[in-house]
PDB file of N, CA and C in Angstrom:
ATOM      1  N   UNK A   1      89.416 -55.987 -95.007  1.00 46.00           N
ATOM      2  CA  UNK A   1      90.107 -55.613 -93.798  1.00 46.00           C
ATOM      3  C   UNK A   1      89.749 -54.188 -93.388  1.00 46.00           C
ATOM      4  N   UNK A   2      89.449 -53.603 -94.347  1.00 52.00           N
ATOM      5  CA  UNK A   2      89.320 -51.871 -93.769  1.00 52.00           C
ATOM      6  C   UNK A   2      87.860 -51.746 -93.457  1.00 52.00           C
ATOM      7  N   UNK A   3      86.885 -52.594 -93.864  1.00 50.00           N
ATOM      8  CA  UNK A   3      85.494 -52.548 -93.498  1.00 50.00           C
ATOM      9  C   UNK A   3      85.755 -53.175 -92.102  1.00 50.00           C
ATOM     10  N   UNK A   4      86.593 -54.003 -91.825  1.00 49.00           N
ATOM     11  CA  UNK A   4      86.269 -54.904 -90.080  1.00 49.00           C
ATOM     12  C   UNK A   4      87.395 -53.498 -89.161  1.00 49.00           C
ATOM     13  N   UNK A   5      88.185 -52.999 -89.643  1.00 49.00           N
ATOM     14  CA  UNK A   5      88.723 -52.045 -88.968  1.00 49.00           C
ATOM     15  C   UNK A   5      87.632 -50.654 -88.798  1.00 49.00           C
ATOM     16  N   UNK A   6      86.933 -50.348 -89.843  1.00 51.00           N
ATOM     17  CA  UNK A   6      85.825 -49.472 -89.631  1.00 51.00           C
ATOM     18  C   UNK A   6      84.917 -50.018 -88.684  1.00 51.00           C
ATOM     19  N   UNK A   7      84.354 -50.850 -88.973  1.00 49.00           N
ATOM     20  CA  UNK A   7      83.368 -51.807 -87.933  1.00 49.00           C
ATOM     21  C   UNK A   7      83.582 -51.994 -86.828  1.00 49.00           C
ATOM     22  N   UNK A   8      85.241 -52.172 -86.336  1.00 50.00           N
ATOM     23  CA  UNK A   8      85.683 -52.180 -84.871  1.00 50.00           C
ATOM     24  C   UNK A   8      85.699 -50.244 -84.531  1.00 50.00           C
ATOM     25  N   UNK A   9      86.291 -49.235 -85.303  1.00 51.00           N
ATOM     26  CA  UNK A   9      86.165 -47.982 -84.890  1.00 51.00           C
ATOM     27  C   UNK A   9      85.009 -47.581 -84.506  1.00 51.00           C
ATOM     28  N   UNK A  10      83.873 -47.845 -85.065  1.00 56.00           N
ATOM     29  CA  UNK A  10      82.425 -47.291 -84.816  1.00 56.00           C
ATOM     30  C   UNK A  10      82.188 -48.255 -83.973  1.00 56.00           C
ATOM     31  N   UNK A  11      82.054 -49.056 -83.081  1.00 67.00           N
ATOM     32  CA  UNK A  11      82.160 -49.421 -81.714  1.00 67.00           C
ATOM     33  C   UNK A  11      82.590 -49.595 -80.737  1.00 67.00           C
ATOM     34  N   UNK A  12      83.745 -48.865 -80.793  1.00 79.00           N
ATOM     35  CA  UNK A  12      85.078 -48.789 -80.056  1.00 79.00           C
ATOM     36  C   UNK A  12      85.147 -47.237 -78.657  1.00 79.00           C
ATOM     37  N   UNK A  13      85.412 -47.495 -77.772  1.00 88.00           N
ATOM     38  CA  UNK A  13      84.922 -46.893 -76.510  1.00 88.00           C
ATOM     39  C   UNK A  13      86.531 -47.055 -75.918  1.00 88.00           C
ATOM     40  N   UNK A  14      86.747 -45.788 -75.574  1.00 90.00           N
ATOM     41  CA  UNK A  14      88.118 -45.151 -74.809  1.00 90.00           C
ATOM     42  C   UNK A  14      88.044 -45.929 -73.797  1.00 90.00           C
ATOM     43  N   UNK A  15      89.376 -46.647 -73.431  1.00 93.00           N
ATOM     44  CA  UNK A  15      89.624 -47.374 -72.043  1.00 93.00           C
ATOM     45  C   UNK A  15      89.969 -46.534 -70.842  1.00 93.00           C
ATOM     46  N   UNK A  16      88.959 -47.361 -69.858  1.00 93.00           N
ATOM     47  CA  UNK A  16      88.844 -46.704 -68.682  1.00 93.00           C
ATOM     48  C   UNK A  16      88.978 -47.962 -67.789  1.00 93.00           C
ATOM     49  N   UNK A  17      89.190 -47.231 -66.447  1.00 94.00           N
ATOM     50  CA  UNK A  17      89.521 -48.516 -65.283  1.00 94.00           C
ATOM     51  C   UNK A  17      87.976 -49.148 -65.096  1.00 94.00           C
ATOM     52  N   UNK A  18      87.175 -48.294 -65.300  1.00 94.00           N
ATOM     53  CA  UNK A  18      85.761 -49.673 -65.428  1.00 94.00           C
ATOM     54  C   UNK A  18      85.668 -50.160 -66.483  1.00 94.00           C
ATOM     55  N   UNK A  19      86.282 -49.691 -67.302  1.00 94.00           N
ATOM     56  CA  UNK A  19      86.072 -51.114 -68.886  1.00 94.00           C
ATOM     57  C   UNK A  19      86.590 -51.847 -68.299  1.00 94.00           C
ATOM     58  N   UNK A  20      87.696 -51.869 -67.864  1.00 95.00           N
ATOM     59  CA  UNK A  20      88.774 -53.432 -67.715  1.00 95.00           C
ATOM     60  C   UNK A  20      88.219 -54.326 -66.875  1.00 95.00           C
ATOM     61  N   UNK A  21      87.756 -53.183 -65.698  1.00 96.00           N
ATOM     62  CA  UNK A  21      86.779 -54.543 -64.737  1.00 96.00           C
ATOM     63  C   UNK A  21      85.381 -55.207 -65.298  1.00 96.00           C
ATOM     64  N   UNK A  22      84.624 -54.108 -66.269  1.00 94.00           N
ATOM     65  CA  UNK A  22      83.419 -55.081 -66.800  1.00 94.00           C
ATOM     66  C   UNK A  22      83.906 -56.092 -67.597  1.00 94.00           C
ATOM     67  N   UNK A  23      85.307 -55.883 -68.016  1.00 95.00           N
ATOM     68  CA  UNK A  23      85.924 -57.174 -69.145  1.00 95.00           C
ATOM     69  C   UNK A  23      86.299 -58.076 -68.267  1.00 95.00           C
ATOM     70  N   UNK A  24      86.492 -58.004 -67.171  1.00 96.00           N
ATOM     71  CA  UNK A  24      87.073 -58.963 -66.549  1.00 96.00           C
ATOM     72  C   UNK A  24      85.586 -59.871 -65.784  1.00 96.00           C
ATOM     73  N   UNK A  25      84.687 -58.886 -65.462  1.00 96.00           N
ATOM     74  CA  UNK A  25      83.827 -59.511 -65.451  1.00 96.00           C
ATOM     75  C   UNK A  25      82.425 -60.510 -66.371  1.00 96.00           C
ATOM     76  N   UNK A  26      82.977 -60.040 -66.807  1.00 95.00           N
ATOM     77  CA  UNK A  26      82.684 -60.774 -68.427  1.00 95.00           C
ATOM     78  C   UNK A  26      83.060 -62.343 -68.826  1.00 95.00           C
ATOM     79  N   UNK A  27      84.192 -62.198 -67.887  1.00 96.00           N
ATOM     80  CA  UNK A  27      84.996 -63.321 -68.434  1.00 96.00           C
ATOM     81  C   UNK A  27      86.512 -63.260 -69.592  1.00 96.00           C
ATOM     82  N   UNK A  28      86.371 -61.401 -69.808  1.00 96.00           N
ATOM     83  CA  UNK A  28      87.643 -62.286 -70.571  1.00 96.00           C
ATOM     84  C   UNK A  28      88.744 -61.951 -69.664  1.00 96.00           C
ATOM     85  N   UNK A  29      89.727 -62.547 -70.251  1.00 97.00           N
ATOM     86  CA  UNK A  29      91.502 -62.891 -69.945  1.00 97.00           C
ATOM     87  C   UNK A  29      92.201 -62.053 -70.514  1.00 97.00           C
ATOM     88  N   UNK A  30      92.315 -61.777 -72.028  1.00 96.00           N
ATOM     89  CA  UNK A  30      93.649 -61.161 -72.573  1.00 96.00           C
ATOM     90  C   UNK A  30      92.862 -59.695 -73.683  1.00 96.00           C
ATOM     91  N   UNK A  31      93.595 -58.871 -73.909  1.00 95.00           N
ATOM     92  CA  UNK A  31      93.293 -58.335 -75.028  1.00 95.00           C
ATOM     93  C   UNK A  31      94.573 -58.348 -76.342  1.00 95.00           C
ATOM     94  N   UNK A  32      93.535 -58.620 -77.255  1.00 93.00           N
ATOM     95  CA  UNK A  32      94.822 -58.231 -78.601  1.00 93.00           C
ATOM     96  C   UNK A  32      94.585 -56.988 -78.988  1.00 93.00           C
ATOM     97  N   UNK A  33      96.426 -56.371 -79.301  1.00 93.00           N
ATOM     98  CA  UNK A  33      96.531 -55.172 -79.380  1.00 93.00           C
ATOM     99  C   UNK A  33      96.912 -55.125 -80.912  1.00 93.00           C
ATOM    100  N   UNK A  34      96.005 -54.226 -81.654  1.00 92.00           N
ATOM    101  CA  UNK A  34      96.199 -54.106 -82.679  1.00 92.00           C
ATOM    102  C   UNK A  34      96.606 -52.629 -83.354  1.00 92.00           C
ATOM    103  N   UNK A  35      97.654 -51.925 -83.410  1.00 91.00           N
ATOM    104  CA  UNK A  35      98.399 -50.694 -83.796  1.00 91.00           C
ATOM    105  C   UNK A  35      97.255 -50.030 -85.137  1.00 91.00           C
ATOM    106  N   UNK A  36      96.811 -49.105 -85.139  1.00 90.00           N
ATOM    107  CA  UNK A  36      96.261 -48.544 -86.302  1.00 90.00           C
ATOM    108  C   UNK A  36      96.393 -47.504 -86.475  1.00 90.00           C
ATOM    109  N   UNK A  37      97.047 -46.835 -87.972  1.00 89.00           N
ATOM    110  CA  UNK A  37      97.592 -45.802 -88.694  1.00 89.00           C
ATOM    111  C   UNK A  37      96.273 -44.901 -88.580  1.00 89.00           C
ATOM    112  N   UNK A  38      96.975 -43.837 -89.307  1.00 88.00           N
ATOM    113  CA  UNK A  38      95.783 -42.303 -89.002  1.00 88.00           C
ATOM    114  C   UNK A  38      95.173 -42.572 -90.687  1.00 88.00           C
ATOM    115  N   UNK A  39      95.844 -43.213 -91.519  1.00 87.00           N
ATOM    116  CA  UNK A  39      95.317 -44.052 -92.615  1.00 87.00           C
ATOM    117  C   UNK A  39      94.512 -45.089 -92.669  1.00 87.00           C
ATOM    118  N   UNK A  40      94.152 -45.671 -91.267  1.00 84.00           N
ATOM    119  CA  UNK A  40      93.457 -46.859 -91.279  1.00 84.00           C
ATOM    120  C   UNK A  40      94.007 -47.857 -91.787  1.00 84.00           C
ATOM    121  N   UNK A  41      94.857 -48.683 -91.397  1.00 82.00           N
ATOM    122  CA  UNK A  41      96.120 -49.593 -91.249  1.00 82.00           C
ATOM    123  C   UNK A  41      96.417 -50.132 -90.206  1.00 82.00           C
ATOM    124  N   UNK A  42      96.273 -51.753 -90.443  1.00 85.00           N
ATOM    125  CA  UNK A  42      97.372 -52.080 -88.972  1.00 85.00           C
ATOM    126  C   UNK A  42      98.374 -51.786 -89.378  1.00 85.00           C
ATOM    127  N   UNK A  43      99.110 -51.273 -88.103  1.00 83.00           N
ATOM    128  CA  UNK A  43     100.801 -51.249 -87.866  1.00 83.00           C
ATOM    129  C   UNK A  43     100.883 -50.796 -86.764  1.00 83.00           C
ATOM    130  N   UNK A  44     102.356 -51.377 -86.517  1.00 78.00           N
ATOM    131  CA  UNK A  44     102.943 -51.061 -85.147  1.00 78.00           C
ATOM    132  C   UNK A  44     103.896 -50.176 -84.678  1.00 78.00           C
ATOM    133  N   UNK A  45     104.780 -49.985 -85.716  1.00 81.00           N
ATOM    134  CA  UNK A  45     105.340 -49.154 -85.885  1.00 81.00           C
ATOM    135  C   UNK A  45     105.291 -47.520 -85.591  1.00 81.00           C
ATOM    136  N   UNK A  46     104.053 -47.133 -86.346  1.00 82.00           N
ATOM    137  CA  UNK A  46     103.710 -45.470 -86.041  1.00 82.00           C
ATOM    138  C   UNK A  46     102.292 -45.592 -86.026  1.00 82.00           C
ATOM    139  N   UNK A  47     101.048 -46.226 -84.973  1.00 86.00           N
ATOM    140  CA  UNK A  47     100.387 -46.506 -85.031  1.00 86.00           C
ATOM    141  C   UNK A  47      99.605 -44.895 -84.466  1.00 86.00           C
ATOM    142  N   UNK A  48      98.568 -44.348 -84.958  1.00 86.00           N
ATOM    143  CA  UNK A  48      97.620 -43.263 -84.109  1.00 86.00           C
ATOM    144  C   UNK A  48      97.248 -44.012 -83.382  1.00 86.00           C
ATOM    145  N   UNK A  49      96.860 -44.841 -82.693  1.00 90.00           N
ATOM    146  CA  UNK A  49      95.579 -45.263 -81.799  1.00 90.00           C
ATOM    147  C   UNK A  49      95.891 -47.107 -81.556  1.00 90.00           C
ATOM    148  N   UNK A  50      95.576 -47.562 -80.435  1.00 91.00           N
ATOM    149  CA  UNK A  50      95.703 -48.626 -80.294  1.00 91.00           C
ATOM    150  C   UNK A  50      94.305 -49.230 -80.374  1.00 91.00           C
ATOM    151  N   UNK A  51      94.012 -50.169 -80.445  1.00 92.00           N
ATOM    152  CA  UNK A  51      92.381 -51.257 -80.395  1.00 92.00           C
ATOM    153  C   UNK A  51      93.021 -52.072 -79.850  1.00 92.00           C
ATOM    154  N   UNK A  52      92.417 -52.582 -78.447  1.00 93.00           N
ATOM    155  CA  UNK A  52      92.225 -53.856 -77.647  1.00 93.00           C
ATOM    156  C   UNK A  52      90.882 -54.486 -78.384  1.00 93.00           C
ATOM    157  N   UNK A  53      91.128 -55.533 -78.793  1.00 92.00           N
ATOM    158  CA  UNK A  53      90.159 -56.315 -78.744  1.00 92.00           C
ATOM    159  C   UNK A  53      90.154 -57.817 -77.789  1.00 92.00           C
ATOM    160  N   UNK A  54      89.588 -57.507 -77.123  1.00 94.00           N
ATOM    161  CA  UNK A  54      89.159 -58.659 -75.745  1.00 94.00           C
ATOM    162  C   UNK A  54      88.941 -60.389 -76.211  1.00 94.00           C
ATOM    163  N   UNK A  55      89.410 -61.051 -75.336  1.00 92.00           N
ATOM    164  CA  UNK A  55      89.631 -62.245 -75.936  1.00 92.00           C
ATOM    165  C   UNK A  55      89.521 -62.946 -74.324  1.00 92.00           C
ATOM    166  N   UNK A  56      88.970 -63.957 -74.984  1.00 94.00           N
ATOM    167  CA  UNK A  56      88.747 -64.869 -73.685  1.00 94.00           C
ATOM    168  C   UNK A  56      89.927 -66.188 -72.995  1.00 94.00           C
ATOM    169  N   UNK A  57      90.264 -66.244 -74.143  1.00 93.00           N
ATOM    170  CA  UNK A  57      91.985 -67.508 -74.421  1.00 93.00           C
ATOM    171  C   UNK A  57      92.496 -67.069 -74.826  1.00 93.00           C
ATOM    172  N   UNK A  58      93.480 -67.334 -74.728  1.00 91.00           N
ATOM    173  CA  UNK A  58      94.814 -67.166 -75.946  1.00 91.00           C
ATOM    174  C   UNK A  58      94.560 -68.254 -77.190  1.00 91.00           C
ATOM    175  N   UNK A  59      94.820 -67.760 -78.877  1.00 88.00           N
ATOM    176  CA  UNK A  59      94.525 -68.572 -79.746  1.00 88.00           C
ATOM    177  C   UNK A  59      95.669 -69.768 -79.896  1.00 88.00           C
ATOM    178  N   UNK A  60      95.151 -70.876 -80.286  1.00 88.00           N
ATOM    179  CA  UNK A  60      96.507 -72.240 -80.063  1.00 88.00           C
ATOM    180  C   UNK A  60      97.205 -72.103 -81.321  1.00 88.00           C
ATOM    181  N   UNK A  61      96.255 -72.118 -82.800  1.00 88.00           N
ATOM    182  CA  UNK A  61      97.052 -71.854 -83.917  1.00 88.00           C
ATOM    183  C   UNK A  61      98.042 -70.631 -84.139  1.00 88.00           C
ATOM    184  N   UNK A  62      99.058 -71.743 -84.638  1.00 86.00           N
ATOM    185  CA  UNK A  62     100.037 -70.388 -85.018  1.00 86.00           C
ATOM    186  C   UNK A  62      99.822 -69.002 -86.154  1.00 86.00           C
ATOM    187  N   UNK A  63      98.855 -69.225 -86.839  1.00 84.00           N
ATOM    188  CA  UNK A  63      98.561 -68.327 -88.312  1.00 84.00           C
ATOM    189  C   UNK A  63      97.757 -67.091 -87.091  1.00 84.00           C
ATOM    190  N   UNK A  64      97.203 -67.486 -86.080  1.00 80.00           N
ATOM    191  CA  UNK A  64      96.251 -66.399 -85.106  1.00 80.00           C
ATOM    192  C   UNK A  64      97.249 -65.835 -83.751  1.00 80.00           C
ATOM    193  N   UNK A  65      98.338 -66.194 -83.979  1.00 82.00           N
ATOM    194  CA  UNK A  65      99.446 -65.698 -82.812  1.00 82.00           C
ATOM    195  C   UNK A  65      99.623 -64.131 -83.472  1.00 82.00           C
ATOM    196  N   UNK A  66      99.397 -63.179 -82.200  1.00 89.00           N
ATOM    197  CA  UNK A  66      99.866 -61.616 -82.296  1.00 89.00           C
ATOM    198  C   UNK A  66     100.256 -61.412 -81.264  1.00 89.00           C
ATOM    199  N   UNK A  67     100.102 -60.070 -80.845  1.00 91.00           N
ATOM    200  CA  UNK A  67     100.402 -59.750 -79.400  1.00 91.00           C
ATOM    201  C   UNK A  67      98.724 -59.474 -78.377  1.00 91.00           C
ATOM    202  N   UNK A  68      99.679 -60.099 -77.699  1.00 94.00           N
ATOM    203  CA  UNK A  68      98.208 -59.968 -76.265  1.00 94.00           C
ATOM    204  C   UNK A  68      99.049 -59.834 -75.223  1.00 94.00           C
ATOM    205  N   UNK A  69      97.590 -58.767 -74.748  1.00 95.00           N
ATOM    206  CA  UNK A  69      98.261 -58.268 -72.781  1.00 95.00           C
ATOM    207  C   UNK A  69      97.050 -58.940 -71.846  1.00 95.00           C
ATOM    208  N   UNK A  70      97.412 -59.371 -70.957  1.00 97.00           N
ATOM    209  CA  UNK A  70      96.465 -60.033 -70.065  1.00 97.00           C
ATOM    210  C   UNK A  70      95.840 -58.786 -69.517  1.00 97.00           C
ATOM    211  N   UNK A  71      94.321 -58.674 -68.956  1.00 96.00           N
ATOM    212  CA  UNK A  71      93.870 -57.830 -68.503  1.00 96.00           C
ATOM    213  C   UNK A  71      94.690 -57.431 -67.310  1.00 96.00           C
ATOM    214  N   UNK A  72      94.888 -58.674 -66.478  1.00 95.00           N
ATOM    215  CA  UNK A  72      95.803 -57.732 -64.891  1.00 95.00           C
ATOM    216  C   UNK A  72      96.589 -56.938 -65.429  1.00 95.00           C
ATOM    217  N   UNK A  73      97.301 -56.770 -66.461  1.00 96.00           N
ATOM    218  CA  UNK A  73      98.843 -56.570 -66.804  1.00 96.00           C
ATOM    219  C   UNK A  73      98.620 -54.883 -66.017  1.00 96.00           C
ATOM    220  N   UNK A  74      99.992 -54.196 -65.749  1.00 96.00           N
ATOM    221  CA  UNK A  74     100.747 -52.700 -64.690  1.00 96.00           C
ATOM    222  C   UNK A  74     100.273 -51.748 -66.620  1.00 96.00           C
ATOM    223  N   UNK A  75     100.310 -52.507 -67.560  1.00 94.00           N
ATOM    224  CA  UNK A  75     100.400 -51.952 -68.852  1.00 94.00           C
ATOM    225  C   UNK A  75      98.878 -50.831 -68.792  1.00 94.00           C
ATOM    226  N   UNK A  76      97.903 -52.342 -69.166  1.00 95.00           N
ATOM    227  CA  UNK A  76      96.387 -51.649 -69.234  1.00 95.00           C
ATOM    228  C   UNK A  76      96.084 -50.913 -67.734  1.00 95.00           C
ATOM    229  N   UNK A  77      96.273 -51.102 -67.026  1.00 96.00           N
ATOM    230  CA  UNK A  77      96.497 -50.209 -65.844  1.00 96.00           C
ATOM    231  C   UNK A  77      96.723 -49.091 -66.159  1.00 96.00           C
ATOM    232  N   UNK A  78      97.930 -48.901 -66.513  1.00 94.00           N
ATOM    233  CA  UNK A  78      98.344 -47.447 -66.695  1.00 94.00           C
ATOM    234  C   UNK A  78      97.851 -47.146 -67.663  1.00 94.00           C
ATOM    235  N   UNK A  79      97.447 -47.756 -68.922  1.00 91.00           N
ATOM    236  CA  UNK A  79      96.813 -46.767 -69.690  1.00 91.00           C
ATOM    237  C   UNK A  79      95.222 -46.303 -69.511  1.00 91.00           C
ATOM    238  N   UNK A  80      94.808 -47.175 -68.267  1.00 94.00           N
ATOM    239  CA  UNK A  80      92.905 -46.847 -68.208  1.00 94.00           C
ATOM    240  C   UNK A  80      93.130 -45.792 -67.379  1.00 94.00           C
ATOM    241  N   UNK A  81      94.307 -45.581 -66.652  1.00 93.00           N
ATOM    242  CA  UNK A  81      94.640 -44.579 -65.493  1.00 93.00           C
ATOM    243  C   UNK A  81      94.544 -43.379 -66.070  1.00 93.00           C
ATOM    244  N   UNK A  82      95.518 -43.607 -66.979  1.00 91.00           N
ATOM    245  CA  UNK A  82      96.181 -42.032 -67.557  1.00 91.00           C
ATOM    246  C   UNK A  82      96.046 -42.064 -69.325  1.00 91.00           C
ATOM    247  N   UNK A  83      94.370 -41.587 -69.600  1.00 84.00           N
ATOM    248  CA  UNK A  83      94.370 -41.524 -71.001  1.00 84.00           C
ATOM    249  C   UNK A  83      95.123 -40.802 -71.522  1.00 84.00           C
ATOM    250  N   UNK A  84      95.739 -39.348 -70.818  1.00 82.00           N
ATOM    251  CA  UNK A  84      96.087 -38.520 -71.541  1.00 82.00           C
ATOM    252  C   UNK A  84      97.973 -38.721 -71.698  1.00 82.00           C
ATOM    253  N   UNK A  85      98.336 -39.963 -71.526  1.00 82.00           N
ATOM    254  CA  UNK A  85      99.835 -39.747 -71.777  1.00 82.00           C
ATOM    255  C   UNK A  85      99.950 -40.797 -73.386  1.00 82.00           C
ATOM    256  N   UNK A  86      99.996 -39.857 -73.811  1.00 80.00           N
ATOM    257  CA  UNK A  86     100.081 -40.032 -75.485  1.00 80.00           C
ATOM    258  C   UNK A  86      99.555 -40.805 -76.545  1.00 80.00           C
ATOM    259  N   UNK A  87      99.113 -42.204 -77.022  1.00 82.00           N
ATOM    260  CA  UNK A  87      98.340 -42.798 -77.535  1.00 82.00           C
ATOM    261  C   UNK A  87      97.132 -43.076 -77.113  1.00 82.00           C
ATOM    262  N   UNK A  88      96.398 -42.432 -78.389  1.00 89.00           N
ATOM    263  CA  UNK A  88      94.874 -43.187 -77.703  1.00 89.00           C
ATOM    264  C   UNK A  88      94.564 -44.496 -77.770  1.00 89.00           C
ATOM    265  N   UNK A  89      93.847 -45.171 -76.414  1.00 92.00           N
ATOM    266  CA  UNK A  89      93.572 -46.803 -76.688  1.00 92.00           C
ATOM    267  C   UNK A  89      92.301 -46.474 -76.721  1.00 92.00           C
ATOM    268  N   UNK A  90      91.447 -47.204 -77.362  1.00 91.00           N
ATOM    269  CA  UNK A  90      90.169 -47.870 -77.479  1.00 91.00           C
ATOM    270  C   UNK A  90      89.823 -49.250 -76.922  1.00 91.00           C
ATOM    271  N   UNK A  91      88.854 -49.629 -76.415  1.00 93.00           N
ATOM    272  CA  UNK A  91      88.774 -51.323 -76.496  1.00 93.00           C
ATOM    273  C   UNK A  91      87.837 -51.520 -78.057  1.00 93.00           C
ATOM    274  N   UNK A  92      87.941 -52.404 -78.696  1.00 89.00           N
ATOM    275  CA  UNK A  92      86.607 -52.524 -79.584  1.00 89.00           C
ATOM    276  C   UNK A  92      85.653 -53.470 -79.517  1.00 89.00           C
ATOM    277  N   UNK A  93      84.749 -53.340 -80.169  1.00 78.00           N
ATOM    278  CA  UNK A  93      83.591 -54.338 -80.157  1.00 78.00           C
ATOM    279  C   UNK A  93      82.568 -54.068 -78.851  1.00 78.00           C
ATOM    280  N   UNK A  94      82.844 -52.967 -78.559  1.00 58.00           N
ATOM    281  CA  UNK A  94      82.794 -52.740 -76.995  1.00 58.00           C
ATOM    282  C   UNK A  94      81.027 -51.402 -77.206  1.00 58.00           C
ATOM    283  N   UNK A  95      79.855 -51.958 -76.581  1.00 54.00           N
ATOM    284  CA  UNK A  95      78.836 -51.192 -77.378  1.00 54.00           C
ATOM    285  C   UNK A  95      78.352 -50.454 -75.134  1.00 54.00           C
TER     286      UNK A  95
END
């Protein structure tokens, strides 16, 4: 887990209002938001930094249910708007 969380950090690119539209042009739909500690940890709780990772569906199995924001969402909006109001987001996988 901490090698695929490294692996998503070292390709991971600060969200901006043109990421969201090349994601959308892309084709995807939702991103999963995954909370990560200044330890390198998921959590949600006291997370440093958020990772979107982009997703094209929503997953049907229940063992792959987390949280996802649809790209339209007022959410990713405001955060591609305004990096500087307090958590950093990343998208990952994102080269």
């Amino acid at each position: 887990m901490r090698k695929a969380i490294a692996d998503a950090r070292s390709i991971s690119r600060i969200l901006t209002v043109g990421m969201l539209e090349s994601l959308r042009k892309k084709g995807y739909k939702f991103v999963q938001v995954k909370g990560i500690t200044v330890d390198n940890h998921y959590d949600y709780t006291e997370p440093s930094r958020l990772s979107l990772v982009p997703n094209r569906e929503l997953p049907t199995r229940e063992e792959q249910r987390d949280i996802y924001e649809p790209l339209e969402s007022e959410l990713l909006q405001h955060w591609a708007e305004h990096p500087e109001d307090g958590t950093l987001v990343v998208v990952a996988g994102t080269k």
